[in-house]
Amino acid sequence: MNKNSFQSLCNILVEKGLLVETQNVTVKESVGLFLYIIAHNNKFRDVGGTYLRSNDTISRHFNKVLKAILKLSPDYIKLPETTQASKWGYFKDCVGAIDGTHIDVTVPVIDQGKYRNRKQAITTNVLGVCDANMKFIYVLPGWEGSSSDSRVLRNALEREDRFVVPVG
């Protein structure tokens, strides 16, 4: 992100009343530490040393910026209203799609065996379900990378907050 984009983001967050400066932390610093954490996958305690702030302060400001960004999303992310059935051809009667993916994670050495997938990477297995309009209707994160897709799906269908297969 360049300086102008960063400044624009900070201005938008302030103008919309989503972020305010505190006695000790400016809006620019809050946004900067948020972007630094998500861009580099850093832990709060590592960032605390860079910004000379406590873990509590880092956590509080990270969450404030995250909530502010999420409130901005409807203004900047427009989802399609309808799907184009002709585009899908063979899938014209499809009600959605289901798939799993592996996302790299950092876990303690003692837990790495459970998270090591078949390609020897340390990952978490995430199940995602989309409707015909390509909107997520169910996400199940957190399974160890060594878990099979069928096990994750079975859990998604059996748990309390289960995925319910649409009728038809």
Backbone as ProteinMPNN parsed JSONL, in Angstrom:
{"seq_chain_A": "MNKNSFQSLCNILVEKGLLVETQNVTVKESVGLFLYIIAHNNKFRDVGGTYLRSNDTISRHFNKVLKAILKLSPDYIKLPETTQASKWGYFKDCVGAIDGTHIDVTVPVIDQGKYRNRKQAITTNVLGVCDANMKFIYVLPGWEGSSSDSRVLRNALEREDRFVVPVG", "coords_chain_A": {"N_chain_A": [[0.859, -1.169, 0.0], [0.62, 2.164, -0.895], [1.724, 5.468, 0.266], [-0.267, 7.439, -0.188], [-2.634, 5.914, -0.491], [-2.753, 4.742, 2.021], [-3.058, 7.023, 3.647], [-5.517, 7.927, 2.649], [-7.203, 5.789, 3.424], [-7.022, 6.022, 6.233], [-8.161, 8.596, 6.534], [-10.792, 8.15, 5.587], [-11.73, 6.316, 7.502], [-11.709, 7.934, 9.772], [-13.377, 10.12, 9.004], [-15.84, 8.84, 8.671], [-16.38, 8.255, 11.23], [-15.506, 5.895, 12.346], [-13.093, 5.298, 13.522], [-11.202, 6.744, 16.147], [-8.679, 8.89, 17.499], [-6.751, 7.919, 20.315], [-5.585, 8.802, 23.603], [-2.95, 7.965, 23.6], [-2.432, 6.601, 21.212], [-2.371, 7.09, 17.782], [-4.624, 7.362, 14.934], [-3.345, 6.695, 12.564], [-1.238, 5.118, 13.522], [-2.666, 2.959, 14.634], [-3.958, 1.892, 12.339], [-1.688, 1.318, 10.851], [-0.355, -0.643, 12.435], [-2.283, -2.646, 12.33], [-2.345, -3.265, 9.543], [0.297, -4.108, 9.269], [0.326, -6.417, 10.841], [-1.57, -8.108, 9.511], [-0.465, -8.251, 6.97], [2.022, -9.442, 7.274], [1.591, -11.644, 8.817], [2.072, -11.559, 11.597], [2.536, -12.008, 15.158], [0.847, -10.593, 17.988], [2.562, -10.086, 20.171], [5.042, -9.894, 18.952], [4.746, -7.626, 17.389], [4.316, -5.752, 19.326], [6.858, -5.178, 20.345], [8.001, -3.793, 18.198], [6.328, -1.544, 17.965], [6.456, -0.581, 20.496], [4.449, -1.089, 22.418], [2.013, -2.529, 24.651], [0.839, -5.973, 24.695], [-1.897, -6.026, 25.163], [-2.713, -3.451, 24.367], [-2.027, -3.533, 21.642], [-3.721, -5.624, 20.793], [-6.275, -4.533, 21.38], [-6.367, -2.247, 19.673], [-5.932, -3.429, 17.17], [-8.3, -4.959, 16.934], [-10.204, -2.897, 16.971], [-9.638, -1.565, 14.547], [-10.083, -3.675, 12.766], [-12.867, -4.128, 13.108], [-13.784, -1.646, 12.194], [-12.958, -1.68, 9.495], [-14.491, -3.836, 8.591], [-17.024, -2.698, 8.832], [-16.865, -0.856, 6.812], [-16.891, -2.426, 4.549], [-19.419, -2.977, 3.118], [-19.676, -0.64, 1.609], [-17.654, -0.782, -0.237], [-17.401, -3.317, -1.316], [-19.176, -4.976, -3.605], [-21.517, -7.38, -4.107], [-22.645, -9.724, -6.593], [-26.023, -9.505, -7.772], [-27.651, -11.467, -9.004], [-27.162, -14.732, -10.423], [-25.695, -15.733, -13.524], [-27.307, -17.88, -15.349], [-26.877, -19.053, -17.89], [-24.173, -19.001, -18.138], [-23.249, -21.124, -16.673], [-23.882, -23.538, -17.866], [-23.651, -26.907, -17.869], [-24.204, -26.999, -15.198], [-26.697, -25.913, -14.558], [-28.865, -26.549, -12.86], [-27.732, -26.632, -10.42], [-27.371, -26.145, -6.906], [-25.35, -25.04, -5.483], [-21.891, -25.036, -4.359], [-19.303, -27.047, -2.913], [-16.269, -27.238, -1.138], [-12.964, -27.945, 0.014], [-10.051, -26.5, 1.525], [-6.561, -26.036, 2.13], [-4.853, -24.108, 4.469], [-1.926, -22.432, 5.23], [-0.48, -22.522, 8.473], [0.842, -21.463, 11.664], [1.923, -23.355, 14.262], [2.552, -24.641, 17.604], [5.529, -26.635, 18.055], [5.029, -29.135, 19.206], [2.446, -29.724, 18.327], [2.608, -29.94, 15.591], [2.615, -32.35, 14.138], [-0.091, -33.186, 13.908], [-1.062, -31.216, 12.281], [0.264, -31.461, 9.923], [-0.013, -31.895, 6.528], [-0.733, -34.103, 3.688], [1.174, -33.294, 1.915], [3.227, -32.576, 3.44], [3.185, -30.026, 4.519], [2.474, -27.576, 7.048], [-0.692, -27.098, 7.935], [-4.119, -25.853, 8.153], [-7.283, -27.337, 7.733], [-9.933, -26.232, 5.848], [-13.375, -26.029, 5.296], [-15.591, -24.941, 2.826], [-18.73, -23.646, 1.718], [-20.689, -22.607, -0.96], [-23.474, -20.751, -2.301], [-25.586, -20.767, -5.263], [-25.179, -18.216, -6.19], [-22.592, -17.649, -5.671], [-21.981, -16.901, -3.047], [-20.727, -17.243, 0.194], [-22.184, -19.609, 2.296], [-21.679, -21.257, 4.349], [-18.966, -21.954, 6.485], [-16.38, -23.892, 7.732], [-13.812, -23.727, 9.681], [-10.545, -24.655, 11.05], [-9.875, -27.401, 11.332], [-7.335, -29.897, 11.714], [-4.548, -30.125, 9.473], [-3.978, -32.747, 8.733], [-6.372, -34.027, 8.664], [-8.88, -35.803, 6.883], [-10.819, -34.849, 3.982], [-13.348, -36.009, 3.904], [-13.84, -36.592, 6.575], [-13.963, -34.023, 7.689], [-16.191, -33.009, 6.315], [-18.173, -34.814, 7.214], [-18.215, -34.092, 9.924], [-19.153, -31.472, 9.649], [-21.757, -31.931, 8.888], [-22.835, -33.132, 11.117], [-22.483, -31.659, 13.478], [-23.491, -29.27, 16.077], [-23.91, -26.64, 15.055], [-24.559, -27.195, 12.335], [-24.027, -27.802, 8.796], [-26.648, -27.481, 6.607], [-27.974, -29.295, 4.059], [-29.406, -27.941, 1.175], [-32.836, -28.432, 0.191], [-33.76, -30.292, -2.658]], "CA_chain_A": [[0.0, 0.0, 0.0], [1.446, 3.365, -0.93], [1.414, 6.471, 1.29], [-1.547, 8.095, -0.475], [-3.707, 4.967, -0.183], [-2.783, 4.622, 3.475], [-3.64, 8.263, 4.174], [-6.933, 7.92, 2.272], [-7.887, 4.836, 4.292], [-7.114, 6.637, 7.56], [-9.13, 9.696, 6.451], [-12.136, 7.574, 5.459], [-12.097, 5.736, 8.796], [-11.971, 9.039, 10.709], [-14.532, 10.89, 8.53], [-17.064, 8.064, 8.896], [-16.52, 8.075, 12.669], [-15.242, 4.503, 12.691], [-11.904, 5.286, 14.368], [-10.787, 8.018, 16.749], [-7.396, 8.807, 18.179], [-6.784, 7.84, 21.768], [-4.575, 9.668, 24.219], [-1.589, 7.484, 23.335], [-2.27, 5.94, 19.911], [-3.02, 7.811, 16.683], [-5.331, 6.528, 13.966], [-2.331, 6.175, 11.627], [-0.517, 4.029, 14.176], [-3.599, 1.83, 14.731], [-4.109, 1.306, 11.006], [-0.375, 0.789, 10.481], [-0.084, -1.919, 13.107], [-3.242, -3.609, 11.779], [-1.86, -3.696, 8.228], [1.56, -4.821, 9.486], [0.001, -7.749, 11.358], [-2.207, -8.966, 8.507], [0.396, -8.41, 5.787], [3.189, -10.269, 7.574], [1.186, -12.76, 9.673], [2.811, -11.414, 12.85], [1.845, -12.153, 16.432], [0.737, -9.331, 18.712], [3.735, -9.852, 21.02], [6.153, -9.468, 18.091], [4.463, -6.257, 16.951], [4.454, -4.911, 20.513], [8.246, -4.715, 20.415], [8.224, -2.812, 17.131], [5.556, -0.327, 18.241], [6.64, -0.255, 21.914], [3.119, -1.121, 23.023], [1.707, -3.799, 25.317], [0.006, -6.899, 23.918], [-3.281, -5.603, 25.343], [-2.926, -2.274, 23.502], [-1.983, -4.009, 20.258], [-4.941, -6.386, 20.564], [-7.423, -3.615, 21.377], [-6.362, -1.408, 18.476], [-6.127, -4.32, 16.027], [-9.726, -5.285, 16.854], [-10.941, -1.682, 16.599], [-9.458, -1.339, 13.109], [-10.769, -4.773, 12.071], [-14.307, -3.834, 13.125], [-14.013, -0.485, 11.338], [-12.816, -2.136, 8.104], [-15.668, -4.655, 8.289], [-18.163, -1.796, 8.649], [-16.672, -0.194, 5.512], [-16.97, -3.371, 3.436], [-20.579, -2.838, 2.215], [-19.481, 0.513, 0.728], [-16.592, -1.019, -1.216], [-17.52, -4.656, -1.902], [-20.514, -5.187, -4.145], [-21.717, -8.755, -4.557], [-23.619, -9.793, -7.682], [-27.404, -9.717, -7.34], [-28.133, -12.753, -9.51], [-26.189, -15.495, -11.192], [-26.014, -15.854, -14.948], [-27.503, -19.317, -15.537], [-26.302, -19.519, -19.152], [-22.735, -19.081, -17.933], [-22.913, -22.346, -15.98], [-24.063, -24.689, -18.749], [-24.01, -28.202, -17.297], [-24.551, -26.848, -13.789], [-27.839, -25.007, -14.473], [-29.738, -26.905, -11.733], [-26.888, -26.74, -9.226], [-27.766, -25.23, -5.831], [-24.154, -24.454, -4.897], [-20.634, -25.781, -4.478], [-18.647, -27.328, -1.644], [-14.867, -27.581, -1.36], [-12.065, -27.734, 1.136], [-8.745, -25.966, 1.165], [-5.574, -26.027, 3.201], [-4.27, -22.791, 4.695], [-0.723, -22.532, 6.061], [-0.602, -21.995, 9.835], [1.977, -21.627, 12.562], [1.487, -24.003, 15.499], [3.689, -25.103, 18.405], [6.211, -27.825, 17.532], [4.383, -30.337, 19.734], [1.203, -29.968, 17.582], [2.837, -29.926, 14.146], [2.272, -33.635, 13.528], [-1.521, -33.191, 13.585], [-1.346, -30.2, 11.256], [1.059, -31.744, 8.721], [-0.879, -32.521, 5.526], [-0.09, -35.137, 2.879], [2.307, -32.696, 1.193], [4.173, -32.269, 4.509], [3.069, -28.636, 4.946], [1.71, -27.381, 8.277], [-1.883, -26.385, 7.461], [-5.432, -26.133, 8.71], [-8.21, -27.741, 6.679], [-11.123, -25.389, 5.923], [-14.465, -26.405, 4.401], [-16.42, -23.808, 2.428], [-19.895, -23.956, 0.901], [-21.246, -21.422, -1.611], [-24.741, -20.967, -3.0], [-25.484, -20.597, -6.713], [-24.747, -16.844, -6.457], [-21.199, -17.585, -5.249], [-21.875, -16.302, -1.722], [-20.498, -18.261, 1.207], [-23.307, -19.837, 3.194], [-21.178, -22.037, 5.474], [-17.514, -22.13, 6.536], [-15.936, -24.639, 8.907], [-12.347, -23.678, 9.78], [-9.917, -25.145, 12.263], [-9.474, -28.801, 11.365], [-5.919, -30.139, 11.477], [-4.236, -30.402, 8.079], [-3.935, -34.188, 8.463], [-7.749, -34.547, 8.599], [-9.378, -36.031, 5.52], [-11.965, -34.021, 3.604], [-14.593, -36.703, 4.261], [-14.021, -36.43, 8.022], [-14.382, -32.637, 7.917], [-17.565, -32.912, 5.827], [-19.03, -35.547, 8.137], [-18.363, -33.258, 11.109], [-19.99, -30.322, 9.291], [-23.146, -32.39, 8.793], [-23.284, -33.707, 12.387], [-22.275, -30.778, 14.63], [-24.64, -28.469, 16.512], [-24.092, -25.576, 14.05], [-24.31, -28.01, 11.142], [-24.382, -27.39, 7.433], [-27.881, -28.143, 6.188], [-28.023, -29.399, 2.606], [-30.691, -27.432, 0.679], [-33.748, -29.404, -0.409], [-33.804, -30.21, -4.112]], "C_chain_A": [[0.905, 1.23, 0.0], [0.955, 4.395, 0.093], [0.058, 7.135, 1.069], [-2.737, 7.187, -0.151], [-3.869, 4.811, 1.327], [-3.452, 5.85, 4.093], [-5.136, 8.334, 3.852], [-7.74, 6.981, 3.158], [-8.068, 5.425, 5.692], [-8.159, 7.753, 7.566], [-10.563, 9.184, 6.383], [-12.612, 7.03, 6.803], [-12.431, 6.813, 9.828], [-13.234, 9.788, 10.302], [-15.847, 10.164, 8.777], [-17.282, 7.766, 10.378], [-16.254, 6.652, 13.137], [-14.015, 4.343, 13.581], [-11.645, 6.684, 14.903], [-9.445, 7.799, 17.421], [-7.628, 8.651, 19.668], [-5.692, 8.748, 22.309], [-3.166, 9.266, 23.801], [-1.363, 6.909, 21.945], [-3.055, 6.705, 18.85], [-3.747, 6.833, 15.774], [-4.325, 5.913, 12.994], [-1.573, 5.006, 12.239], [-1.402, 2.791, 14.285], [-3.737, 1.118, 13.395], [-2.794, 0.669, 10.563], [-0.086, -0.549, 11.138], [-1.045, -3.008, 12.631], [-2.733, -4.159, 10.44], [-0.568, -4.508, 8.344], [1.293, -6.257, 9.941], [-0.595, -8.632, 10.266], [-1.316, -9.204, 7.291], [1.531, -9.399, 6.043], [2.888, -11.446, 8.497], [1.951, -12.757, 10.996], [1.923, -11.649, 14.059], [1.845, -10.796, 17.134], [2.001, -9.052, 19.528], [4.952, -9.419, 20.202], [5.988, -8.016, 17.665], [4.618, -5.29, 18.117], [5.857, -4.364, 20.662], [8.558, -3.651, 19.386], [7.562, -1.477, 17.454], [5.697, 0.156, 19.687], [5.3, -0.093, 22.623], [2.909, -2.479, 23.683], [0.857, -4.681, 24.406], [-1.461, -6.497, 23.998], [-3.601, -4.42, 24.425], [-2.954, -2.683, 22.039], [-3.289, -4.732, 19.926], [-6.16, -5.471, 20.461], [-7.497, -2.809, 20.09], [-6.509, -2.233, 17.2], [-7.617, -4.605, 15.847], [-10.582, -4.08, 16.505], [-10.845, -1.429, 15.097], [-10.173, -2.429, 12.315], [-12.267, -4.507, 12.003], [-14.636, -2.655, 12.215], [-13.945, -0.877, 9.859], [-14.033, -2.968, 7.7], [-16.91, -3.793, 8.088], [-18.075, -1.054, 7.319], [-16.984, -1.128, 4.339], [-18.214, -3.232, 2.57], [-20.456, -1.661, 1.236], [-18.515, 0.225, -0.414], [-16.642, -2.39, -1.877], [-18.962, -4.853, -2.325], [-20.612, -6.602, -4.682], [-22.747, -8.776, -5.68], [-25.01, -10.099, -7.146], [-27.926, -11.084, -7.771], [-27.011, -13.445, -10.26], [-26.637, -15.567, -12.653], [-26.089, -17.342, -15.279], [-26.842, -19.832, -16.811], [-24.793, -19.712, -19.036], [-22.331, -20.454, -17.384], [-23.174, -23.611, -16.791], [-24.547, -25.936, -18.045], [-24.492, -28.096, -15.849], [-25.806, -26.006, -13.57], [-28.779, -25.319, -13.309], [-28.968, -27.043, -10.413], [-27.34, -25.723, -8.174], [-26.557, -24.586, -5.165], [-22.936, -25.316, -5.133], [-20.03, -25.953, -3.092], [-17.22, -27.747, -1.942], [-14.093, -27.333, -0.074], [-10.759, -27.165, 0.639], [-7.834, -26.015, 2.372], [-4.941, -24.644, 3.262], [-3.079, -22.958, 5.635], [-0.954, -21.872, 7.413], [0.714, -22.183, 10.576], [1.438, -22.193, 13.863], [2.719, -24.416, 16.297], [4.246, -26.418, 17.859], [5.513, -29.101, 17.98], [3.111, -30.709, 18.959], [1.412, -30.121, 16.077], [2.48, -31.232, 13.458], [0.821, -33.69, 13.084], [-1.834, -32.264, 12.412], [-0.569, -30.435, 9.956], [0.179, -32.486, 7.721], [-0.09, -33.525, 4.681], [1.088, -34.61, 2.064], [3.376, -32.199, 2.168], [4.174, -30.792, 4.945], [2.236, -28.576, 6.221], [0.513, -26.503, 7.923], [-3.092, -26.665, 8.344], [-6.364, -26.404, 7.535], [-9.507, -26.962, 6.865], [-12.132, -25.847, 4.87], [-15.278, -25.16, 4.09], [-17.554, -24.256, 1.526], [-20.44, -22.645, 0.355], [-22.598, -21.764, -2.217], [-24.539, -20.699, -4.489], [-25.041, -19.187, -7.097], [-23.325, -16.583, -5.981], [-21.009, -16.814, -3.949], [-21.674, -17.427, -0.719], [-21.721, -18.372, 2.103], [-22.879, -20.673, 4.399], [-19.666, -22.154, 5.356], [-17.193, -22.859, 7.833], [-14.408, -24.642, 8.934], [-11.841, -24.469, 10.975], [-9.508, -26.597, 12.315], [-7.986, -28.924, 11.07], [-5.694, -30.512, 10.019], [-4.206, -31.881, 7.736], [-5.328, -34.797, 8.341], [-8.188, -34.706, 7.148], [-10.594, -35.146, 5.253], [-13.28, -34.683, 4.012], [-14.879, -36.578, 5.762], [-14.516, -35.025, 8.352], [-15.841, -32.46, 7.477], [-18.531, -33.626, 6.773], [-19.271, -34.732, 9.41], [-19.267, -32.064, 10.834], [-21.465, -30.697, 9.252], [-23.712, -32.861, 10.14], [-23.217, -32.748, 13.572], [-23.511, -29.94, 14.939], [-24.941, -27.343, 15.516], [-23.843, -26.151, 12.658], [-24.643, -27.281, 9.835], [-25.614, -28.195, 7.026], [-27.916, -28.111, 4.653], [-29.379, -28.906, 2.124], [-31.524, -28.528, 0.025], [-33.767, -29.201, -1.921], [-32.465, -30.364, -4.711]], "O_chain_A": [[1.838, 1.325, 0.797], [-0.096, 4.217, 0.71], [-0.683, 7.369, 2.023], [-3.735, 7.647, 0.403], [-4.987, 4.755, 1.84], [-4.315, 5.72, 4.962], [-5.931, 8.755, 4.693], [-8.837, 7.329, 3.596], [-9.152, 5.334, 6.268], [-8.957, 7.848, 8.499], [-11.449, 9.723, 7.046], [-13.755, 7.253, 7.199], [-13.323, 6.631, 10.656], [-14.082, 10.069, 11.15], [-16.861, 10.801, 9.062], [-18.252, 7.102, 10.743], [-16.721, 6.247, 14.202], [-13.906, 3.361, 14.315], [-11.843, 7.679, 14.205], [-9.111, 6.695, 17.851], [-8.591, 9.188, 20.215], [-4.964, 9.384, 21.547], [-2.288, 10.118, 23.662], [-0.215, 6.743, 21.532], [-4.254, 6.939, 19.001], [-3.515, 5.625, 15.834], [-4.44, 4.739, 12.642], [-1.295, 4.017, 11.56], [-0.929, 1.679, 14.051], [-3.646, -0.107, 13.322], [-2.795, -0.407, 9.965], [0.373, -1.483, 10.481], [-0.657, -4.173, 12.539], [-2.697, -5.372, 10.234], [-0.366, -5.476, 7.61], [1.948, -7.194, 9.485], [-0.178, -9.779, 10.105], [-1.406, -10.253, 6.654], [1.953, -10.112, 5.133], [3.798, -12.162, 8.916], [2.417, -13.797, 11.462], [0.703, -11.503, 13.984], [2.722, -9.963, 16.906], [2.465, -7.913, 19.577], [5.795, -8.668, 20.691], [6.962, -7.268, 17.588], [5.007, -4.138, 17.923], [6.037, -3.214, 21.061], [9.298, -2.709, 19.667], [8.149, -0.415, 17.247], [5.125, 1.18, 20.06], [5.052, 0.89, 23.322], [3.553, -3.462, 23.315], [0.235, -4.195, 23.462], [-2.19, -6.613, 23.013], [-4.648, -4.4, 23.779], [-3.811, -2.228, 21.281], [-3.892, -4.473, 18.884], [-6.979, -5.622, 19.555], [-8.562, -2.699, 19.482], [-7.144, -1.784, 16.246], [-8.139, -4.505, 14.737], [-11.589, -4.222, 15.811], [-11.844, -1.117, 14.449], [-10.803, -2.138, 11.299], [-12.87, -4.65, 10.939], [-15.663, -2.668, 11.536], [-14.783, -0.451, 9.064], [-14.545, -2.82, 6.591], [-17.761, -4.121, 7.262], [-19.1, -0.664, 6.759], [-17.308, -0.659, 3.249], [-18.092, -3.36, 1.352], [-21.058, -1.679, 0.162], [-18.545, 0.903, -1.441], [-15.989, -2.604, -2.898], [-19.863, -4.891, -1.487], [-19.882, -6.98, -5.598], [-23.635, -7.924, -5.713], [-25.164, -10.857, -6.188], [-28.571, -11.779, -6.987], [-26.036, -12.817, -10.674], [-27.827, -15.471, -12.956], [-25.06, -17.992, -15.467], [-26.3, -20.937, -16.816], [-24.21, -20.51, -19.77], [-21.205, -20.902, -17.601], [-22.702, -24.679, -16.401], [-25.714, -26.026, -17.663], [-25.124, -29.022, -15.339], [-25.969, -25.433, -12.492], [-29.439, -24.405, -12.814], [-29.512, -27.518, -9.417], [-27.654, -24.58, -8.505], [-26.721, -23.672, -4.358], [-22.935, -26.205, -5.984], [-20.22, -25.116, -2.21], [-16.972, -28.513, -2.873], [-14.536, -26.594, 0.806], [-10.4, -27.326, -0.527], [-8.301, -26.035, 3.511], [-4.544, -24.082, 2.241], [-3.205, -23.553, 6.706], [-1.548, -20.797, 7.495], [1.577, -22.959, 10.166], [0.585, -21.576, 14.502], [3.81, -24.531, 15.738], [3.514, -27.214, 17.273], [5.418, -30.055, 17.207], [2.732, -31.88, 18.932], [0.455, -30.409, 15.358], [2.076, -31.218, 12.295], [0.527, -34.187, 11.997], [-2.766, -32.511, 11.647], [-0.731, -29.683, 8.995], [-0.32, -33.572, 8.016], [1.09, -33.763, 4.938], [1.906, -35.39, 1.577], [4.308, -31.495, 1.778], [5.076, -30.364, 5.666], [1.384, -29.436, 6.447], [0.67, -25.314, 7.645], [-3.089, -27.583, 9.164], [-6.25, -25.782, 6.479], [-10.117, -27.027, 7.932], [-11.787, -26.029, 3.702], [-15.62, -24.402, 4.998], [-17.378, -25.129, 0.676], [-20.633, -21.685, 1.101], [-22.849, -22.907, -2.598], [-23.417, -20.43, -4.919], [-24.574, -18.977, -8.216], [-22.897, -15.432, -5.897], [-19.991, -16.146, -3.766], [-22.366, -18.443, -0.77], [-22.233, -17.372, 2.607], [-23.631, -20.788, 5.368], [-19.138, -22.417, 4.276], [-17.676, -22.486, 8.901], [-13.779, -25.472, 8.277], [-12.628, -24.904, 11.816], [-8.843, -27.001, 13.268], [-7.436, -28.158, 10.279], [-6.549, -31.142, 9.398], [-4.388, -32.247, 6.575], [-5.46, -35.959, 7.956], [-7.905, -33.86, 6.3], [-11.305, -34.748, 6.177], [-14.22, -34.0, 4.42], [-16.037, -36.47, 6.166], [-15.392, -34.857, 9.2], [-16.633, -31.837, 8.184], [-19.593, -33.091, 7.093], [-20.391, -34.683, 9.917], [-20.063, -31.681, 11.692], [-22.326, -29.869, 9.55], [-24.928, -32.979, 10.291], [-23.852, -33.013, 14.593], [-24.46, -29.906, 14.156], [-26.102, -27.118, 15.171], [-23.011, -25.645, 11.904], [-25.407, -26.317, 9.789], [-25.621, -29.425, 7.091], [-27.891, -27.045, 4.039], [-30.408, -29.387, 2.6], [-30.989, -29.435, -0.612], [-33.787, -28.068, -2.401], [-32.327, -30.32, -5.934]]}, "name": "protein", "num_of_chains": 1, "seq": "MNKNSFQSLCNILVEKGLLVETQNVTVKESVGLFLYIIAHNNKFRDVGGTYLRSNDTISRHFNKVLKAILKLSPDYIKLPETTQASKWGYFKDCVGAIDGTHIDVTVPVIDQGKYRNRKQAITTNVLGVCDANMKFIYVLPGWEGSSSDSRVLRNALEREDRFVVPVG"}
